[in-house]
CSV table of C-alpha atoms and ligand atoms in Angstrom, one decimal:
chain,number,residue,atom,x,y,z
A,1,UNK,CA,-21.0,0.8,1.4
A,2,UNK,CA,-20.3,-2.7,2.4
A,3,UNK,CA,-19.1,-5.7,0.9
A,4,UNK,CA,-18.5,-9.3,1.8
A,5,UNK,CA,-15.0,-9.2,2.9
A,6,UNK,CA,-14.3,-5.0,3.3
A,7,UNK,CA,-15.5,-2.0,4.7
A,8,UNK,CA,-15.4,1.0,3.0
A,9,UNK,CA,-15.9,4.8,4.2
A,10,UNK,CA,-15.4,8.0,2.7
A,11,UNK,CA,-14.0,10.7,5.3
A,12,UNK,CA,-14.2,13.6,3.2
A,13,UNK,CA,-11.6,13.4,0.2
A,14,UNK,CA,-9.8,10.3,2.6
A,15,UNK,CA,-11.2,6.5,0.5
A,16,UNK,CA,-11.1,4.1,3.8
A,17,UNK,CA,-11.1,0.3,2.9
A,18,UNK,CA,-10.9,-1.9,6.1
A,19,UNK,CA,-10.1,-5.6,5.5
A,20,UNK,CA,-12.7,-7.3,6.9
A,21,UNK,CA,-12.5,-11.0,8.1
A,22,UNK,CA,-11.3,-10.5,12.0
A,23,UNK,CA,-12.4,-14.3,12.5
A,24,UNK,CA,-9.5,-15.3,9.9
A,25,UNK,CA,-7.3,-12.9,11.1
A,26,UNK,CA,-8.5,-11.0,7.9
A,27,UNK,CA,-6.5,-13.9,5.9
A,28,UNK,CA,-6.7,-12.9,1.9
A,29,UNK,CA,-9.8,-15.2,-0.2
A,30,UNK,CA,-9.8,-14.3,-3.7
A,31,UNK,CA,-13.1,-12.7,-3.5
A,32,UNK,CA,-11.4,-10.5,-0.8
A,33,UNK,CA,-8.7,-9.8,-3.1
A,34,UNK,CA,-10.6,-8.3,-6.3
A,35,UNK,CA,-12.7,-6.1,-4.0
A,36,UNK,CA,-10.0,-4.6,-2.4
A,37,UNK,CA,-8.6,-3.7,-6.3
A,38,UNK,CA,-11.7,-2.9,-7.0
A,39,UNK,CA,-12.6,-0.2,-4.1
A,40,UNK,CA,-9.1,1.1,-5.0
A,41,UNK,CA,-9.8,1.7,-8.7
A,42,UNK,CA,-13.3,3.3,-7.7
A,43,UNK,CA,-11.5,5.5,-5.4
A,44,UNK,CA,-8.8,6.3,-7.9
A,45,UNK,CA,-11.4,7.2,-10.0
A,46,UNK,CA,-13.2,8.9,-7.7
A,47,UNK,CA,-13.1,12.6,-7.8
A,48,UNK,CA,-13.8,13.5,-4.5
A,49,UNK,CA,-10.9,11.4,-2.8
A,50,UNK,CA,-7.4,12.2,-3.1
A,51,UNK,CA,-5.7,10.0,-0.7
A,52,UNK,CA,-6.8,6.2,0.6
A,53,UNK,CA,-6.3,4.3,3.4
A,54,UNK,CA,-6.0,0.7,3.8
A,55,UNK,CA,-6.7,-0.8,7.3
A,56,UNK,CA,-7.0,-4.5,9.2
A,57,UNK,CA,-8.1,-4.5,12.7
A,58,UNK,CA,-6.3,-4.3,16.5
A,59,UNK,CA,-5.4,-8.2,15.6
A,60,UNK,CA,-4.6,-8.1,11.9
A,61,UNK,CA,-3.9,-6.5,9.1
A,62,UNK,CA,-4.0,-9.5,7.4
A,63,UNK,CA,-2.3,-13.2,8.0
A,64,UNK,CA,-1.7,-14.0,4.3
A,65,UNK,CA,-3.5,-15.8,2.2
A,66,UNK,CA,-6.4,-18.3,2.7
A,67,UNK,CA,-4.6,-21.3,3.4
A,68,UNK,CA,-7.9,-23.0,3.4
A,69,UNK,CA,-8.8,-21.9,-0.2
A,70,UNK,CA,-5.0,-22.5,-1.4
A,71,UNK,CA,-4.7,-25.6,-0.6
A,72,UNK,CA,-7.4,-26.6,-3.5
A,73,UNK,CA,-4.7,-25.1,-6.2
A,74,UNK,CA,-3.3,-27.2,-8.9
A,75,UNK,CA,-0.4,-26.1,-11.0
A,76,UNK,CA,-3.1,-26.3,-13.9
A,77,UNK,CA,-5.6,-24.3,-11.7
A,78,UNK,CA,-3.2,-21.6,-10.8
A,79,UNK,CA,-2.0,-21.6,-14.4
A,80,UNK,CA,-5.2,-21.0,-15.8
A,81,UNK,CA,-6.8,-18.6,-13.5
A,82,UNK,CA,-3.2,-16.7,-12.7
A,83,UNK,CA,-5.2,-15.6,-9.4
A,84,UNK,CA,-2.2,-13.7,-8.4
A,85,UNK,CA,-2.4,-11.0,-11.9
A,86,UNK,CA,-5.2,-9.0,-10.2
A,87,UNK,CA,-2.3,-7.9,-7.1
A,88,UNK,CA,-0.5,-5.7,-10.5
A,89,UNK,CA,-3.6,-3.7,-10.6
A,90,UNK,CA,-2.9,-2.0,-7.6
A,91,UNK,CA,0.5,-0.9,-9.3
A,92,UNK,CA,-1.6,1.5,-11.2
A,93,UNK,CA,-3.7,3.5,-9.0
A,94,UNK,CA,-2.3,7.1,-8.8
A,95,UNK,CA,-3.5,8.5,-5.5
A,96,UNK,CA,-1.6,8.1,-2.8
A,97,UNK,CA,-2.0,5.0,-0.6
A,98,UNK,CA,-1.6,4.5,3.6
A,99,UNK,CA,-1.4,0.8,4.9
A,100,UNK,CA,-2.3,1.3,8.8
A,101,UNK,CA,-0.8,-1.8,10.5
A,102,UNK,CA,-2.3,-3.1,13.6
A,103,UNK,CA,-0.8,-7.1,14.6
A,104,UNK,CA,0.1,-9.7,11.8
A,105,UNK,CA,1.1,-8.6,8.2
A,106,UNK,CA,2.3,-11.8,6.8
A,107,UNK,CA,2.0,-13.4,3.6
A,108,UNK,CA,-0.3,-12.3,1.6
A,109,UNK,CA,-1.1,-9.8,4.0
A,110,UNK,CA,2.3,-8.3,3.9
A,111,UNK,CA,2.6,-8.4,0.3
A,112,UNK,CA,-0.8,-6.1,0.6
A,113,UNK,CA,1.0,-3.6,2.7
A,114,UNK,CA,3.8,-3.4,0.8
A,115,UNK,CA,2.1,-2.8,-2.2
A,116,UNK,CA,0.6,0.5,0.0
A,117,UNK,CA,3.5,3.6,-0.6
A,118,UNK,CA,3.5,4.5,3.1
A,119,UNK,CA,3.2,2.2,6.4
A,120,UNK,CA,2.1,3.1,9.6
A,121,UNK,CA,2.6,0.4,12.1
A,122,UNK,CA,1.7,-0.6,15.9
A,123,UNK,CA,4.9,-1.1,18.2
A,124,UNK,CA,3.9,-4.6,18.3
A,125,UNK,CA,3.2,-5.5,14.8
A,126,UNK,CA,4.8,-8.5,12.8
A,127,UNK,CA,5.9,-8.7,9.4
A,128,UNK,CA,6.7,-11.7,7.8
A,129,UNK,CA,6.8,-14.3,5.2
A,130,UNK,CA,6.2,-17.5,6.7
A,131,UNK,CA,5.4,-19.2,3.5
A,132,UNK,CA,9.0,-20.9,3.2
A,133,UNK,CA,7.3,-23.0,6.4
A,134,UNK,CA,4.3,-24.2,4.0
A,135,UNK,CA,6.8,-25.5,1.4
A,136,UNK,CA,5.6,-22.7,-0.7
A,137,UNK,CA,7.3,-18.4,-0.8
A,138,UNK,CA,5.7,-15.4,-1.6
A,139,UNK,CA,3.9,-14.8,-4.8
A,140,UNK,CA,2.5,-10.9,-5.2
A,141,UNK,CA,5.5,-9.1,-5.3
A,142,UNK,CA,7.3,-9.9,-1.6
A,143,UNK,CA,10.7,-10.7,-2.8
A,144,UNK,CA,10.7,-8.2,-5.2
A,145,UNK,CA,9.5,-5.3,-3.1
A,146,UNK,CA,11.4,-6.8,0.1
A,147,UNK,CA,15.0,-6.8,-1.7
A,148,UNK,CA,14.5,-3.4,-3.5
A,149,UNK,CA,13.4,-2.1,0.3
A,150,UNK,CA,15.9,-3.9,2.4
A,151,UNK,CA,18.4,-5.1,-0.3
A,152,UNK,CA,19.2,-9.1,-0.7
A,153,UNK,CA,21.1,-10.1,1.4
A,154,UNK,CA,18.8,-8.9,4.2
A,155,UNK,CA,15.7,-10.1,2.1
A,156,UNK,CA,17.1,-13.7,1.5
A,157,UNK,CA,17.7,-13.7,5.2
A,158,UNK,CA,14.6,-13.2,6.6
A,159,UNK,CA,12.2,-14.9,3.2
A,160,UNK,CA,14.4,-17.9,3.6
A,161,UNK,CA,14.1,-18.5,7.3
A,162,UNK,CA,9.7,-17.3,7.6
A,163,UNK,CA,10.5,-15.4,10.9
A,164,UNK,CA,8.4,-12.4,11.3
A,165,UNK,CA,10.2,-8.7,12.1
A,166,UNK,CA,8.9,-6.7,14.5
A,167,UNK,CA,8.0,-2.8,13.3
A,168,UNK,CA,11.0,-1.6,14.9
A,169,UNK,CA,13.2,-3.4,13.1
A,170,UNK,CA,11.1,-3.1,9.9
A,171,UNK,CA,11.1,0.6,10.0
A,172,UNK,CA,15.1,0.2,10.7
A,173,UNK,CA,15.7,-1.3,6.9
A,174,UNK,CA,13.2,1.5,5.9
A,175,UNK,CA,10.6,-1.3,4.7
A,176,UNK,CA,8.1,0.6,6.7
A,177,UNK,CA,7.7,4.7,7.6
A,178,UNK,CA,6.6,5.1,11.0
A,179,UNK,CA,6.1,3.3,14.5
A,180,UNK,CA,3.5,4.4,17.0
A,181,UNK,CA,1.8,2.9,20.1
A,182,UNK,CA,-0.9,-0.2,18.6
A,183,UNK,CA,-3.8,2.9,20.2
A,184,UNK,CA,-1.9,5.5,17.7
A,185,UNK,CA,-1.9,3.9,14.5
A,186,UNK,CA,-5.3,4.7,12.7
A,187,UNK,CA,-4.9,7.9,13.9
A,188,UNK,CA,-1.4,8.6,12.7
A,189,UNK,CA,-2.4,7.3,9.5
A,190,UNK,CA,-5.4,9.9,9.4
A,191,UNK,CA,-3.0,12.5,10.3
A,192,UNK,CA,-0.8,11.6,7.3
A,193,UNK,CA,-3.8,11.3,4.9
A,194,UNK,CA,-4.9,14.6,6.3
A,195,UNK,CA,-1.7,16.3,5.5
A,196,UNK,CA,-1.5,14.6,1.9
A,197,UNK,CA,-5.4,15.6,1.2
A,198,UNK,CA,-3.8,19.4,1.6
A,199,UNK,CA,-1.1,18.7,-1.0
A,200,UNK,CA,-1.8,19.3,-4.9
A,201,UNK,CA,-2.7,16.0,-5.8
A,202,UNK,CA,-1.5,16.8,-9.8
A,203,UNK,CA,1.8,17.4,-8.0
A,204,UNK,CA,1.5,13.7,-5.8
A,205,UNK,CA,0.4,11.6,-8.7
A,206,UNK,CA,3.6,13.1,-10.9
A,207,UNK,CA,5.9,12.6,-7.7
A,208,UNK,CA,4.7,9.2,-7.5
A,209,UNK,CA,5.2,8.4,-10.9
A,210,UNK,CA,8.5,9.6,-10.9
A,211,UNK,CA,10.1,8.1,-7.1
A,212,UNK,CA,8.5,4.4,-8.9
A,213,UNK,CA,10.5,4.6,-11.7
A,214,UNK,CA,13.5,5.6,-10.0
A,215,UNK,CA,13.6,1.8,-8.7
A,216,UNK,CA,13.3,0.7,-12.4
A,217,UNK,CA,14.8,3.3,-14.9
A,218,UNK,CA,18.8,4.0,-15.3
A,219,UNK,CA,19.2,7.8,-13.5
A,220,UNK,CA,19.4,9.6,-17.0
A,221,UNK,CA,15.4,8.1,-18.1
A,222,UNK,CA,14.6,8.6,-15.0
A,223,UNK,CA,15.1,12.1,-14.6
A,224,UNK,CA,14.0,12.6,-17.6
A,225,UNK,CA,10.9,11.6,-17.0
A,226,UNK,CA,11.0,13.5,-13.9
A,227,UNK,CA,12.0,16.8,-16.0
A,228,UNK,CA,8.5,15.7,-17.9
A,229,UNK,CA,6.6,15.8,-14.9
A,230,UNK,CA,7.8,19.1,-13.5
A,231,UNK,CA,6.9,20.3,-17.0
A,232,UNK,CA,3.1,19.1,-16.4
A,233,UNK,CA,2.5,20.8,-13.4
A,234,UNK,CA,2.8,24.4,-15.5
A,235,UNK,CA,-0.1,22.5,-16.9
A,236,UNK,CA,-2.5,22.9,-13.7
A,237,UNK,CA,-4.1,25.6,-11.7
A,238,UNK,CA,-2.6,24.4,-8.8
A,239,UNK,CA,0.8,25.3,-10.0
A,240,UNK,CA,-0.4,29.2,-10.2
A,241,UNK,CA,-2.6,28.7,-6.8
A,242,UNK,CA,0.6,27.4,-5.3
A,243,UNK,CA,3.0,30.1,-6.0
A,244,UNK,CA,0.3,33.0,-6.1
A,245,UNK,CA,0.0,32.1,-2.5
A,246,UNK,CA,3.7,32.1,-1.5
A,247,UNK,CA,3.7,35.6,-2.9
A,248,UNK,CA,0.3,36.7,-0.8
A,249,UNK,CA,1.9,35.1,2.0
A,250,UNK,CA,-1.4,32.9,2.8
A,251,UNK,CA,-1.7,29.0,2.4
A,252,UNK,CA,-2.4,27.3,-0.6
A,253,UNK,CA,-5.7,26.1,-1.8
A,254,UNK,CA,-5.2,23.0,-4.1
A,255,UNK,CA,-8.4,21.7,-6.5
A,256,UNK,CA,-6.8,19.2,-8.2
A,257,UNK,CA,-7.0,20.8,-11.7
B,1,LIG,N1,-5.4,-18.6,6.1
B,1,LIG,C1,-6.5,-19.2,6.6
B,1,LIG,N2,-6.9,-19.1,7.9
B,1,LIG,C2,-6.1,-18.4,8.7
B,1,LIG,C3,-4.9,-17.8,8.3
B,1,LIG,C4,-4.6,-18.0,6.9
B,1,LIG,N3,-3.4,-17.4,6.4
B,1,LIG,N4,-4.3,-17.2,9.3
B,1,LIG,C5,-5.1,-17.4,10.4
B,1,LIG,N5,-6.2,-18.1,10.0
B,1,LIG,C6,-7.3,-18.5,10.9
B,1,LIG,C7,-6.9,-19.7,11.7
B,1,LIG,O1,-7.1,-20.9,11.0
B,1,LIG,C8,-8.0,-19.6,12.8
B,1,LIG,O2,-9.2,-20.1,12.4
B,1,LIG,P1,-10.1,-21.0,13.4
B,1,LIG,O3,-10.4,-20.1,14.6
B,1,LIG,O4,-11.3,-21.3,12.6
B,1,LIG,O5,-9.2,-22.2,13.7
B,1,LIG,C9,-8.1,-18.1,13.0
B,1,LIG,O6,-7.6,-17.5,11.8
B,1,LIG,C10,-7.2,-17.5,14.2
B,1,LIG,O7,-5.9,-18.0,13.9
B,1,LIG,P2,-5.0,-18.8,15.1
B,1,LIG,O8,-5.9,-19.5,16.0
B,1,LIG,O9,-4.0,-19.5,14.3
B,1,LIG,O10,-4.4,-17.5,15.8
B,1,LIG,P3,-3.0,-17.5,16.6
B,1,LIG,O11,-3.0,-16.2,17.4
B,1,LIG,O12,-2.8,-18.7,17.4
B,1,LIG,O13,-1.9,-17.4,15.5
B,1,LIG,C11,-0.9,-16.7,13.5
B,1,LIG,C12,-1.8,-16.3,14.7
B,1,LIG,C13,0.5,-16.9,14.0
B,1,LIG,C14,-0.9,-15.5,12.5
B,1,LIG,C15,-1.4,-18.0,12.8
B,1,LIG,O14,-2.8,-17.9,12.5
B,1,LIG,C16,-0.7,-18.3,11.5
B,1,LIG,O15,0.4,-18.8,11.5
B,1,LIG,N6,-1.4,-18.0,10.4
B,1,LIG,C17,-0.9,-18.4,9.1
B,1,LIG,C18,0.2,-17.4,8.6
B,1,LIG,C19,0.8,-17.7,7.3
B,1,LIG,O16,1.4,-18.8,7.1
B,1,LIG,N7,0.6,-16.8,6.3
B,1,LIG,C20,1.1,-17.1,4.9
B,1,LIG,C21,0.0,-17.7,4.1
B,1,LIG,S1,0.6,-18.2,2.5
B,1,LIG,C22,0.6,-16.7,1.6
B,1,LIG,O17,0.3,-15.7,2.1
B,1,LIG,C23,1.0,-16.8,0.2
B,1,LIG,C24,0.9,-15.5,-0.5
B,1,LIG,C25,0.7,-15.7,-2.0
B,1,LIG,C26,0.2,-14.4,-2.7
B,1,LIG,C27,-1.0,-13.7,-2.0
B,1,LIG,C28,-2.3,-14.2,-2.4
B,1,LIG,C29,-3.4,-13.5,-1.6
């Protein structure tokens, strides 16, 4: 399953999408852009996968986007084909999704991995939005998702000056989840999957639901939509599989129903 700018694999229920450019330093096209949403819906929709993973290569993640292609952009043409819209898409796939970060993450390419709900990074990656230094800033979600990781002041500081963060530091201000060795990271971020693929996935799409709206709801909706989702679980199999099991004392077997 190939397409122009991605790779895609299926490792059992794990959906692997790896960005695809190396010679660009996987930098984001358009046409890059809507087959990544794409392969994400067909894995969300896909009932064999339960989690998905979202990788670059040793270089890059990704360096943004295509500076190249950009530069063409009008007010009118942005206007009129809002290329940016397609990025909200990804706010509504359910299944759980891993950003394994190996070198640059900026821009674009940044925006991408925060748009992922975990991060796994190399030791030596950079994050960063350098787009201040192109007399632009970021436009698919970074100062949104940067401030509500790392707060504003924090945010402004390192939008406004386009310096990149190393992992370490990332991971300090809890805008990503965990560090390993640049060798480690697609394997760490298997592990993780692996882990997740064991988990009732009714159970991860509610939880998922419910920890998103906690950055937007006041605490009373928000807990009241988690109540809802607790509710739903007595709805599946998985809820009786799950506590049969404690109560035989043997692990669970989750089907996703
Ligand atoms: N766009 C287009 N081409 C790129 C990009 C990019 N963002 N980044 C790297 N490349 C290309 C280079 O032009 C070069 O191509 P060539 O070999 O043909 O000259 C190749 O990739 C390798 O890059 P370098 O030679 O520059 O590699 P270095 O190791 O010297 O430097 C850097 C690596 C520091 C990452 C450097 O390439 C760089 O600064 N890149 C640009 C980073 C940047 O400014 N990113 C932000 C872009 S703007 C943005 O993301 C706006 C987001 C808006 C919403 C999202 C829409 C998708």
């Amino acid at each position: 399953m190939s397409k122009t700018y991605i790779n895609v694999l299926k490792e059992g229920p794990i959906g692997i999408i790896q960005l695809n450019r190396p010679n660009a330093l996987n930098a984001l096209n358009r046409l890059m852009v809507d087959e990544i949403v794409e392969q994400l819906e067909e894995f969300n929709r896909d009932d064999q996968i339960r989690v998905i993973l979202l990788k670059g290569n040793h270089r890059a993640f990704a360096a943004g986007a295509d500076i190249e292609e950009m530069m063409e952009d009008t007010p009118l043409t942005l206007e009129m084909t809002d290329p940016f819209a397609v990025w909200d898409r990804i706010s509504l796939i359910k299944k759980p999704i891993i950003a394994a970060v190996n070198g640059f993450a900026l821009g674009g390419g940044f925006e991408l991995a925060l748009h992922c709900d975990l991060i796994i990074a190399a030791e030596d990656a950079k994050f960063g939005f350098p787009e201040v230094k192109l007399g632009v800033m970021p436009g698919a979600g970074g100062t949104q998702f940067l401030t509500k990781a790392m707060g504003r002041r924090k945010a402004l500081e390192w939008i406004w000056l386009g310096e990149s963060m190393s992992a370490k530091e990332a991971a300090h201000y809890g805008v990503i989840n965990r560090v390993v060795a640049p060798e480690l990271v697609e394997e760490e971020a298997m592990r993780l999957a692996n882990q997740l693929t064991k988990q009732a996935p009714i159970s991860l799409r509610l939880i998922k639901e419910a920890v998103y709206a906690a950055e937007d709801l006041p605490l009373l909706e928000g807990k009241k939509l988690e109540r809802k989702n607790f509710y739903v679980t007595f709805a599946s199999e998985d809820q009786n599989e799950g506590m049969q099991a404690f109560k035989e004392k043997r692990p669970p077997s989750f089907k996703g129903v």
